[in-house]
Coordinates of C-alpha atoms and ligand atoms in Angstrom, one line a residue:
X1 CA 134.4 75.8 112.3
X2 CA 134.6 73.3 115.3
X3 CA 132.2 70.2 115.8
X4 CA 132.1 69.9 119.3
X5 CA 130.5 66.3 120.1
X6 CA 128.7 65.9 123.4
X7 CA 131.1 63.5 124.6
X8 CA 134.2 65.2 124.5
X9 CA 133.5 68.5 126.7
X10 CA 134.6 70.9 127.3
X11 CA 132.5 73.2 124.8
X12 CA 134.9 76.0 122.8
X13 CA 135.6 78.6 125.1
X14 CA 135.2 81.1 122.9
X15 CA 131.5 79.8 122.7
X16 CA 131.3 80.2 125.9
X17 CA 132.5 83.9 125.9
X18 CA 130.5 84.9 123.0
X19 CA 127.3 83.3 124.8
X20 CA 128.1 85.3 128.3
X21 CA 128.8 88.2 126.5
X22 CA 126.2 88.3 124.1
X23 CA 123.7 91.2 123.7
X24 CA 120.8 89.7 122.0
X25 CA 120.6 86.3 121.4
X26 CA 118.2 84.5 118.5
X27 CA 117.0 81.2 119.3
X28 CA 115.6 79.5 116.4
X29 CA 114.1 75.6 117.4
X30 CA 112.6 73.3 115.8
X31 CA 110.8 69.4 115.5
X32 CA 114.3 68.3 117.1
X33 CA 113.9 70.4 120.5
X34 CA 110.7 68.5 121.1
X35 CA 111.8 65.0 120.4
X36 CA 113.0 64.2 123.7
X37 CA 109.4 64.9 125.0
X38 CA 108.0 61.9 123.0
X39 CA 107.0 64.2 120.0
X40 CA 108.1 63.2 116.4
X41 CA 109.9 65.0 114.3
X42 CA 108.5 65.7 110.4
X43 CA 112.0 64.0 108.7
X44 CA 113.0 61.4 111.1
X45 CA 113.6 58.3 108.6
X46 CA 112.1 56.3 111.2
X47 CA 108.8 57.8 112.4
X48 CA 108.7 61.1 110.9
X49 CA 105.5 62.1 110.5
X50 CA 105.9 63.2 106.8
X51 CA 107.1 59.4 106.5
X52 CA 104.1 57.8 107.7
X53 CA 101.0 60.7 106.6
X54 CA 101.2 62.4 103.4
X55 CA 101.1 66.0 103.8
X56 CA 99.0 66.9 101.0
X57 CA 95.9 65.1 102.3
X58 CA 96.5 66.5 106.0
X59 CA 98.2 70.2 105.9
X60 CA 96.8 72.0 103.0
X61 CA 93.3 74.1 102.8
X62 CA 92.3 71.9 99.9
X63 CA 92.7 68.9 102.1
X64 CA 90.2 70.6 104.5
X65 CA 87.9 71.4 102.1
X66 CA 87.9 68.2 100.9
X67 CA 87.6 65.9 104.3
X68 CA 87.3 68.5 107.3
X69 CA 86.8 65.1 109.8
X70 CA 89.9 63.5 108.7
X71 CA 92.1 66.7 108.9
X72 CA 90.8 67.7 111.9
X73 CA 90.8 64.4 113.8
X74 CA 94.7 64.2 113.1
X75 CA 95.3 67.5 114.7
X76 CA 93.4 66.6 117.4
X77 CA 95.4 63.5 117.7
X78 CA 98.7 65.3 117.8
X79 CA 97.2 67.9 120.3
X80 CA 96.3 65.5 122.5
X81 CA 99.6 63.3 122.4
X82 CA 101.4 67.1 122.9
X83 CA 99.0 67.7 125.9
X84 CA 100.0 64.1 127.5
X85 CA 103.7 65.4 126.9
X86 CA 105.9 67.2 128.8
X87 CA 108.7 69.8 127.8
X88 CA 112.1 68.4 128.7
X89 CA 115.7 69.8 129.9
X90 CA 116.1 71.3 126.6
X91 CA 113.0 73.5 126.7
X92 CA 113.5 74.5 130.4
X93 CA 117.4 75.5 129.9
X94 CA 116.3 77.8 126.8
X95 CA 114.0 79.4 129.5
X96 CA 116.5 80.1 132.4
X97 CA 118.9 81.5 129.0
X98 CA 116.0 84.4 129.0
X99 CA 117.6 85.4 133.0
X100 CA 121.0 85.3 132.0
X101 CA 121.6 87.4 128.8
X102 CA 120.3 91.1 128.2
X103 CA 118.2 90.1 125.3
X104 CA 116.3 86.6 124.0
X105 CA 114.3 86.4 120.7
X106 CA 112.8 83.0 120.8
X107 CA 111.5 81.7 117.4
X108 CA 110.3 78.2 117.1
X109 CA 108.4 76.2 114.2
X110 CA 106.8 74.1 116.3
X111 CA 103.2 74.1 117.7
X112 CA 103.3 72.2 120.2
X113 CA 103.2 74.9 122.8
X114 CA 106.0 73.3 124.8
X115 CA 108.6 76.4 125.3
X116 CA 106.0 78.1 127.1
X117 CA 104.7 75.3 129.2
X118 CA 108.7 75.5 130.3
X119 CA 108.5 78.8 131.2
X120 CA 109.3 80.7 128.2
X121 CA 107.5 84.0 128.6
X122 CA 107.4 84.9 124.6
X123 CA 107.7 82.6 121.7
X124 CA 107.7 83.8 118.1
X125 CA 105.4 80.9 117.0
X126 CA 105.9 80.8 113.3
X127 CA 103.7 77.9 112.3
X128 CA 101.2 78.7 114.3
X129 CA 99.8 76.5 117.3
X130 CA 97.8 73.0 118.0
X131 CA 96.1 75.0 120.4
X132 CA 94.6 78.2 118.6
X133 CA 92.2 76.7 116.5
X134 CA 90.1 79.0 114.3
X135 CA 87.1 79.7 112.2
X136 CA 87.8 78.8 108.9
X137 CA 85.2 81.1 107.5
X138 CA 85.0 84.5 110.2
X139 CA 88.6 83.7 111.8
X140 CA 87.0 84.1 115.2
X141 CA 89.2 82.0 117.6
X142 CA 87.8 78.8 119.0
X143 CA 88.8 77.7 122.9
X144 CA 90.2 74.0 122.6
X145 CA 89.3 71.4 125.7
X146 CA 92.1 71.9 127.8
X147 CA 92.6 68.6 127.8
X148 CA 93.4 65.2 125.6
X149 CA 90.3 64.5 123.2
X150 CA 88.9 60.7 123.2
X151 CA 90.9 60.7 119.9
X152 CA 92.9 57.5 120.6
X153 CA 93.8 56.8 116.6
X154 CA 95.9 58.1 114.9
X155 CA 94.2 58.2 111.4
X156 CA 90.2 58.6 113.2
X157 CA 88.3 61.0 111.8
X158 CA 86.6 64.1 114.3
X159 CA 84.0 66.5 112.4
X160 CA 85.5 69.7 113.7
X161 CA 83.6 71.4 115.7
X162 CA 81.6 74.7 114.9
X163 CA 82.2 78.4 115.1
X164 CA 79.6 79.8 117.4
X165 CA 79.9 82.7 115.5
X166 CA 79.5 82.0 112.4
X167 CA 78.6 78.1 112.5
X168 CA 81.9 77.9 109.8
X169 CA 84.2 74.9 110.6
X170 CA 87.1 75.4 113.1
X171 CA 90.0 74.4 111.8
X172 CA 93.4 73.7 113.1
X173 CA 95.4 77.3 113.7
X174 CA 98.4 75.8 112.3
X175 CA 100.2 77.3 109.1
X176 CA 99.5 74.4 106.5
X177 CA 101.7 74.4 103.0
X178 CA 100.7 77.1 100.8
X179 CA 99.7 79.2 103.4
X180 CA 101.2 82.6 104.5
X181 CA 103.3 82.7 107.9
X182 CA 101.4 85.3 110.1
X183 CA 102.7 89.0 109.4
X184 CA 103.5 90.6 112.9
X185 CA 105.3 86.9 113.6
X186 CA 107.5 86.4 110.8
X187 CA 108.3 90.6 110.8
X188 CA 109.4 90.2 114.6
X189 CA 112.1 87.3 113.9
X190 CA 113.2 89.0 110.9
X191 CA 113.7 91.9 113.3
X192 CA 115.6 90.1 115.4
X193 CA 118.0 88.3 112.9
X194 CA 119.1 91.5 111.8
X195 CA 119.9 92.9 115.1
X196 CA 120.7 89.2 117.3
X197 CA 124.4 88.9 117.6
X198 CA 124.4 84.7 118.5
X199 CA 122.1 82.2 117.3
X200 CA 121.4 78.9 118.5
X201 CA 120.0 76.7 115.8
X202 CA 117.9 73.6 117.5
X203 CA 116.3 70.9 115.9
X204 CA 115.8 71.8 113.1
X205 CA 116.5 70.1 109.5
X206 CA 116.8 74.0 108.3
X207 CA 114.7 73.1 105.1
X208 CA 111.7 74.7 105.5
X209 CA 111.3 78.2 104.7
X210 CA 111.4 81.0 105.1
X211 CA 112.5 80.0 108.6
X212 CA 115.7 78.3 107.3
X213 CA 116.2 81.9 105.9
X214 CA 116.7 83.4 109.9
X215 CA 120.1 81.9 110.5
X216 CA 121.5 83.0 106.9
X217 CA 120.4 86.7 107.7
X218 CA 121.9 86.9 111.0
X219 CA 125.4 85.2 109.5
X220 CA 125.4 87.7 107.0
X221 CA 124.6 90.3 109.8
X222 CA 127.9 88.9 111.0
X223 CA 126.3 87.2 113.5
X224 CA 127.5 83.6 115.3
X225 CA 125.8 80.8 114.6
X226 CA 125.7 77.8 116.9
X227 CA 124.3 74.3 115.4
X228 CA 123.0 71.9 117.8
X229 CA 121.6 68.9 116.0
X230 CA 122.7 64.9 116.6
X231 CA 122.5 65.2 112.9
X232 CA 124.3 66.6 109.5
X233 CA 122.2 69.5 108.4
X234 CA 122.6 71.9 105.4
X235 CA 123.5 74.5 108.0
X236 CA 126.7 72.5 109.1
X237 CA 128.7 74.2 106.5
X238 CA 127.9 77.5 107.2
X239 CA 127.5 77.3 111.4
X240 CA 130.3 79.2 113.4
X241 CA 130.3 76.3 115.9
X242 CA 128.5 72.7 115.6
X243 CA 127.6 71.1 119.0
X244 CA 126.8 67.5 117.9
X245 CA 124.1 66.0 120.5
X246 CA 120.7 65.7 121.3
X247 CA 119.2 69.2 122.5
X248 CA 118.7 68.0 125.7
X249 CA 122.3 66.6 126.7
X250 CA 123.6 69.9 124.6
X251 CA 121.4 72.7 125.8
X252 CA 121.7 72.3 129.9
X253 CA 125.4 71.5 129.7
X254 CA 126.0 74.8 127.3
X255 CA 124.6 76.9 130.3
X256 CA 126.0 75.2 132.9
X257 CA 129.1 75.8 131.2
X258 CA 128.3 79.5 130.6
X259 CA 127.7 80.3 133.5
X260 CA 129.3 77.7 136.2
X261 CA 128.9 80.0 139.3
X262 CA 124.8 80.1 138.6
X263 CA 124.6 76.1 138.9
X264 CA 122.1 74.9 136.2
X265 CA 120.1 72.1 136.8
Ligands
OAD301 P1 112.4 68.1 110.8 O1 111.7 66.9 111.1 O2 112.5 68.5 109.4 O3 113.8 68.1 111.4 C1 114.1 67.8 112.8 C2 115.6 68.0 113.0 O4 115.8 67.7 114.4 C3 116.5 67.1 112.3 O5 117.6 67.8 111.8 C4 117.0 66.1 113.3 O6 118.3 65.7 113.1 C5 116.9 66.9 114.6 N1 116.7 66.1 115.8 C6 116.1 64.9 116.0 N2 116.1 64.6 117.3 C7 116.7 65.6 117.9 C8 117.0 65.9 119.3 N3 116.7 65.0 120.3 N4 117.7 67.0 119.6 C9 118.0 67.9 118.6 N5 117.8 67.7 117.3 C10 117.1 66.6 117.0 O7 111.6 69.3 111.7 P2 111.6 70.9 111.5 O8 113.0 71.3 111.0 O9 111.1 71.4 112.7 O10 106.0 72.8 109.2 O11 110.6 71.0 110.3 C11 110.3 72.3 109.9 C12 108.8 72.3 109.5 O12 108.5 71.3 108.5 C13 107.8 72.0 110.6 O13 107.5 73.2 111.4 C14 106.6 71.6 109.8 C15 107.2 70.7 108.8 O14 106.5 70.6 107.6 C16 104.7 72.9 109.2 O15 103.9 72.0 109.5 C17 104.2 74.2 108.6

């Protein structure tokens, strides 16, 4: 199982023929692909998000119920940091990977709605998005401001606003802990880790699941399976190939590799 660092190029060139050849390739991203936009990441010792807010008073229905402003002014917060973002070289060489084999399943755990601001015509969004907000009561969808609230603070407090429906709270249309991933999502990149015949793993710490679960099925599948993380995860044992690097030095220089004659970037 090679580790391939970013420094010491070239990537394995059987990598490289197994990515040209491939039929249907699963990408699977995740905090990690975004971090190079200015997004945290959840587990970053540093400035992870789950290391500075506690997830049981922000990402749970109960914490809703309890204090709808507080939960729904740190959503808004993180929307509007994601909307003053922008997606970086890692989200747009995923996109140009969609011309250039016959088949791409893209799955990501973010919400951040950064893959298709890059060009990414259809994203498996497993946890939901920052920017399909909800009635909590009816489910009728709410339409966000398209652009960054006046939330400036991190920890302010917004009452959310309500559904003109039903006058029920909206609330974020993320999946929070305890909650269900949505059917026809999960179903689809199940689908497709049965049938993929590469995966690239991105950003991810591969703890959460069921989405850690994708890679596993498609290595069983028999399946290659391509880590790109700067970091050790739990998937480093298992991966066909580790390419050790940020997604955005990895990602570009994996298709420019692949596929020299098209000139990437
Ligand atoms: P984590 O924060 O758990 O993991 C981020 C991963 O990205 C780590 O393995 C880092 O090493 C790696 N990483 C950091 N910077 C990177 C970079 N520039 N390029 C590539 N990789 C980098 O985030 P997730 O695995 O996405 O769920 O977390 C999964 C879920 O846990 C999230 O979707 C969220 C959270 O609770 C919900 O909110 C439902």
């Amino acid at each position: 199982m090679p580790t391939t660092s970013h420094k010491t190029e070239p990537y394995p060139s059987e990598l490289l023929a197994r990515l040209r050849t491939c039929r249907h390739l699963l990408v699977l991203t995740g905090a990690g692909v975004s971090q190079e936009s200015g997004i945290p990441t959840f587990r970053d010792a540093l400035n992870g998000l789950w290391g500075r807010f506690d997830p049981a008073q922000l990402a749970t229905q109960e914490a809703f119920d309890a204090d709808p402003a507080l939960v729904w002014g740190w959503y808004e917060w993180r929307r509007s940091q994601v909307l003053l973002c922008e997606p970086n070289p890692a989200h747009w060489a995923i996109a140009a990977l969609a011309d250039r084999v016959p088949r791409l399943t893209l799955v990501t755990q973010n919400v951040d709605g950064l893959h298709q601001r890059a060009g990414s015509p259809s994203v498996l969004e497993l946890h939901g998005s920052l920017h399909r907000p909800y009635c909590r009561d009816c489910g009728h969808p709410h339409v966000p401001a398209d652009r960054p609230c006046d939330v400036a603070l991190e920890g302010a407090s917004l009452p959310p606003p309500r559904c003109e429906r039903c006058r029920g709270p909206i609330r974020p249309g993320v999946v929070w802990f305890g909650e269900a991933l949505p059917r026809d999502v999960w179903d689809a990149a199940e689908t497709a880790a049965r049938d993929c015949d590469l995966v690239l793993v991105v950003g991810t710490s591969a703890l959460v699941y069921p989405a850690a679960e994708l890679p596993l099925t498609a290595l069983a599948r028999g399946a290659v399976v391509v880590q790109i993380n700067p970091d050790r995860t739990d998937l480093d044992d298992l991966a066909t190939f580790r390419l050790r690097g940020t997604a955005a030095q990895v990602l570009p220089e994996l298709v420019r590799q692949a596929w020299p004659e098209a000139g990437f970037g």
